[in-house]
Coordinates of C-alpha atoms in Angstrom, one line a residue:
X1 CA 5.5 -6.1 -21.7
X2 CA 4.1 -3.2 -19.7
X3 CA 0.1 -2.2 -20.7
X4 CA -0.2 0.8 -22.9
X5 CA -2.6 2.6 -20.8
X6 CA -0.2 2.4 -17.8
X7 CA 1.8 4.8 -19.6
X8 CA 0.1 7.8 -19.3
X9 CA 0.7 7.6 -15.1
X10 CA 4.0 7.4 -15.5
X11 CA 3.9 10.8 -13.6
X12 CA 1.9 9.1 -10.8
X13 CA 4.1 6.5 -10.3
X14 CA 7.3 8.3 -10.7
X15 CA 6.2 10.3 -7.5
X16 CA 4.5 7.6 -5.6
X17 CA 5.6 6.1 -2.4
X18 CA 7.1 3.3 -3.6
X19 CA 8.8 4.2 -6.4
X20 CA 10.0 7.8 -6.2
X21 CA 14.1 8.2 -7.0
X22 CA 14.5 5.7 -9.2
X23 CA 15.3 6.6 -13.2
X24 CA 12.6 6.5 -16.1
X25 CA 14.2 3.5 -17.3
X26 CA 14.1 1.7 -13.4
X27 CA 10.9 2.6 -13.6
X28 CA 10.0 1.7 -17.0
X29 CA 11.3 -2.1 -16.3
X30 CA 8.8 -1.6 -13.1
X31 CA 6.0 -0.8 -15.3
X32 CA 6.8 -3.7 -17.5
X33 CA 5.8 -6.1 -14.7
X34 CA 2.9 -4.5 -13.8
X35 CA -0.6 -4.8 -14.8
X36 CA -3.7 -1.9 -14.8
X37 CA -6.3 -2.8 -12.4
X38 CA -10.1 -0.8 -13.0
X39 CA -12.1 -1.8 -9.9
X40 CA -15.6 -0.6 -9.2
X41 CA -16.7 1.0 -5.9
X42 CA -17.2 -1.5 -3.0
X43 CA -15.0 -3.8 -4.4
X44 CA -12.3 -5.5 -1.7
X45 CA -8.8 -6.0 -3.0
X46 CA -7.4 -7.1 0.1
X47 CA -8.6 -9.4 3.2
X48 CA -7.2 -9.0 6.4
X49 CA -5.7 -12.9 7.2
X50 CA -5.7 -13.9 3.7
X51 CA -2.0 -13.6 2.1
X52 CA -2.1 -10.9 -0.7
X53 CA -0.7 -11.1 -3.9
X54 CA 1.2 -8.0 -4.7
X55 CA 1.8 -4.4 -4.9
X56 CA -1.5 -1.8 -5.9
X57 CA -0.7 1.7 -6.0
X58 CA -4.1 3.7 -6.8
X59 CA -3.8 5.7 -10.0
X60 CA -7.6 7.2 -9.6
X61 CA -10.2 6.4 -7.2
X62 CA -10.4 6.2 -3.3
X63 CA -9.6 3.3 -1.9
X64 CA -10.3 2.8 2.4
X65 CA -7.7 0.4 4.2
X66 CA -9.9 -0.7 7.3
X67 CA -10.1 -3.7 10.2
X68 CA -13.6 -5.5 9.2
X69 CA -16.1 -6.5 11.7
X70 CA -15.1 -9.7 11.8
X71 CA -11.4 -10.2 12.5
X72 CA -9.4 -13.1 10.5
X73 CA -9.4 -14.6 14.0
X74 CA -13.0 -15.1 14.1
X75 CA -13.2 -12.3 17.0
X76 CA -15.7 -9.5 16.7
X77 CA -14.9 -5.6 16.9
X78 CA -17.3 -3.4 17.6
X79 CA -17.5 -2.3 14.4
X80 CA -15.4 -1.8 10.8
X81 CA -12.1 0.6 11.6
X82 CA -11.0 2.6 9.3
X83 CA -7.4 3.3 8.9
X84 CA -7.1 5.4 5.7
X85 CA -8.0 6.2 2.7
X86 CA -5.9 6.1 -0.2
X87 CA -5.5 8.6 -2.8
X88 CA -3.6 8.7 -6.1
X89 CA 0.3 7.8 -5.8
X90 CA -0.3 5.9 -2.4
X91 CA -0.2 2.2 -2.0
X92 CA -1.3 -1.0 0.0
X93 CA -0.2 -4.4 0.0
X94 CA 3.2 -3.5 1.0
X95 CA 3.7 -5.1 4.3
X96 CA 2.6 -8.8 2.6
X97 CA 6.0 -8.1 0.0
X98 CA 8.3 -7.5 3.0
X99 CA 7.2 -10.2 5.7
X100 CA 5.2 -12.6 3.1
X101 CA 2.6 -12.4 5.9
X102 CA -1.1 -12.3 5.5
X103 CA -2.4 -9.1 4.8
X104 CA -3.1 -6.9 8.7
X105 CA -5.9 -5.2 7.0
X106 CA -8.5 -5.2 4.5
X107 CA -8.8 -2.6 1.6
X108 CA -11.8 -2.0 -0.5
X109 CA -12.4 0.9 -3.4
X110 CA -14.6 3.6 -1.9
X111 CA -15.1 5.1 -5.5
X112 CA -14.4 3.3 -8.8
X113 CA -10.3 3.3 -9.1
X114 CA -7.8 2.6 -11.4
X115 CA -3.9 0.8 -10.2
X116 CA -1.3 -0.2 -10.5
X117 CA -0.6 -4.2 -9.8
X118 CA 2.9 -5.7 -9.4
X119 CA 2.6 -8.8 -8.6
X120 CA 4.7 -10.1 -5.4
X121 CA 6.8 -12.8 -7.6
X122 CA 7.9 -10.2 -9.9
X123 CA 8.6 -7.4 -7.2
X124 CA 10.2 -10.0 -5.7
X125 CA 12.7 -10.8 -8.9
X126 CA 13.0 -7.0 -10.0
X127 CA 14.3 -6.3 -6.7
X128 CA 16.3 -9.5 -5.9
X129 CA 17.6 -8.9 -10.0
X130 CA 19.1 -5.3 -9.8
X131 CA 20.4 -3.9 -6.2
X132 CA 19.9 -0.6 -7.2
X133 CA 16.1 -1.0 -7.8
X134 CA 15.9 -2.9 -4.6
X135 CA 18.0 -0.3 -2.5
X136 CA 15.7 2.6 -3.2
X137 CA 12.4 0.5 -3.1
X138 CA 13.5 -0.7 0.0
X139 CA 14.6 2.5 1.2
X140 CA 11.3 3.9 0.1
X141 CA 9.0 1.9 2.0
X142 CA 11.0 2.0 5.1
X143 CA 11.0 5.6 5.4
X144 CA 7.2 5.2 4.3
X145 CA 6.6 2.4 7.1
X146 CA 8.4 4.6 9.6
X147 CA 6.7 7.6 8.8
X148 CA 3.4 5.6 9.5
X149 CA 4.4 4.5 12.9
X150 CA 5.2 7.7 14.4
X151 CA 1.8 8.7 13.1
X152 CA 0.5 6.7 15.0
X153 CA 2.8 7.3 17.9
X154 CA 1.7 10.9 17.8
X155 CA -2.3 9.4 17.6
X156 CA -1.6 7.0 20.5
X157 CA 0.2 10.1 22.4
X158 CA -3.0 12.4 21.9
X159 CA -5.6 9.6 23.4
X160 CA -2.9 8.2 26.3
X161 CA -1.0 11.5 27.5
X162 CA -2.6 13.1 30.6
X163 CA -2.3 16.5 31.6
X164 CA -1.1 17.0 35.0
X165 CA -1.4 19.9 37.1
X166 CA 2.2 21.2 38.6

């Protein structure tokens, strides 16, 4: 049984990453699994090395996706990295449903959010359950995934590439 208040972002998360092309009523047995999260500001959802436990997809708020300090390996950066920050309709946790790997990154809320939980074990059976669900989910985040890494191709290109006179 999907919470009431999850309802009213039904927009949201009919257009967010994740989720976008499937039916109302693909979505509404989505929904049904998934829980609302409210999360104050500075609090960390995710831990870079630690395994995650689902989907979020941020519903209001800010929420930063950054390398801490202190990697899981014990090794010390420079400083925190930021690598985004989320906005409404975006998500994290994504990589830990695909590889069942620890998280890469860690996220915290820059600004009191609301989301969207799904929790791995029932992504996991919604999309193992129906192959049309899984098909476009699946599809979804690889195009998503992609998208990300020639993003970063392109960022990598602008501090590597070298202008050469002729």
């Amino acid at each position: 049984m999907s919470d009431p208040a999850l309802d009213r972002y039904g927009k949201t998360l009919a257009e967010s990453v994740v989720f976008g092309d499937l039916s109302p009523a693909e979505l509404g047995l989505i929904v049904g699994h998934c829980r609302l999260v409210d999360a104050p500001a500075g609090e960390e959802l995710l831990w870079e090395g630690r395994k995650g436990k689902g989907l979020y997809i941020v519903l209001e708020g800010r929420v930063e996706v950054f390398l801490p300090e202190r990697s899981a390996g014990g090794l010390k950066r420079p400083s925190r990295v930021r690598l985004n920050v989320l906005e409404a309709g975006r998500c994290f946790g994504e990589y830990g449903l695909i590889d069942d790997q620890p998280s890469s990154a860690s996220a915290e809320t820059v600004t009191a959010a609301r989301l969207c939980f799904l929790p791995t074990d029932d992504f996991r059976s919604i999309v193992n359950g129906n192959e049309r669900i899984g098909r476009v989910i699946y599809a979804n985040l690889l195009r998503f995934l992609v998208s990300r890494l020639r993003s970063k191709d392109r960022e990598l290109d602008l501090v590597l590439l070298v202008d050469e006179p002729r």
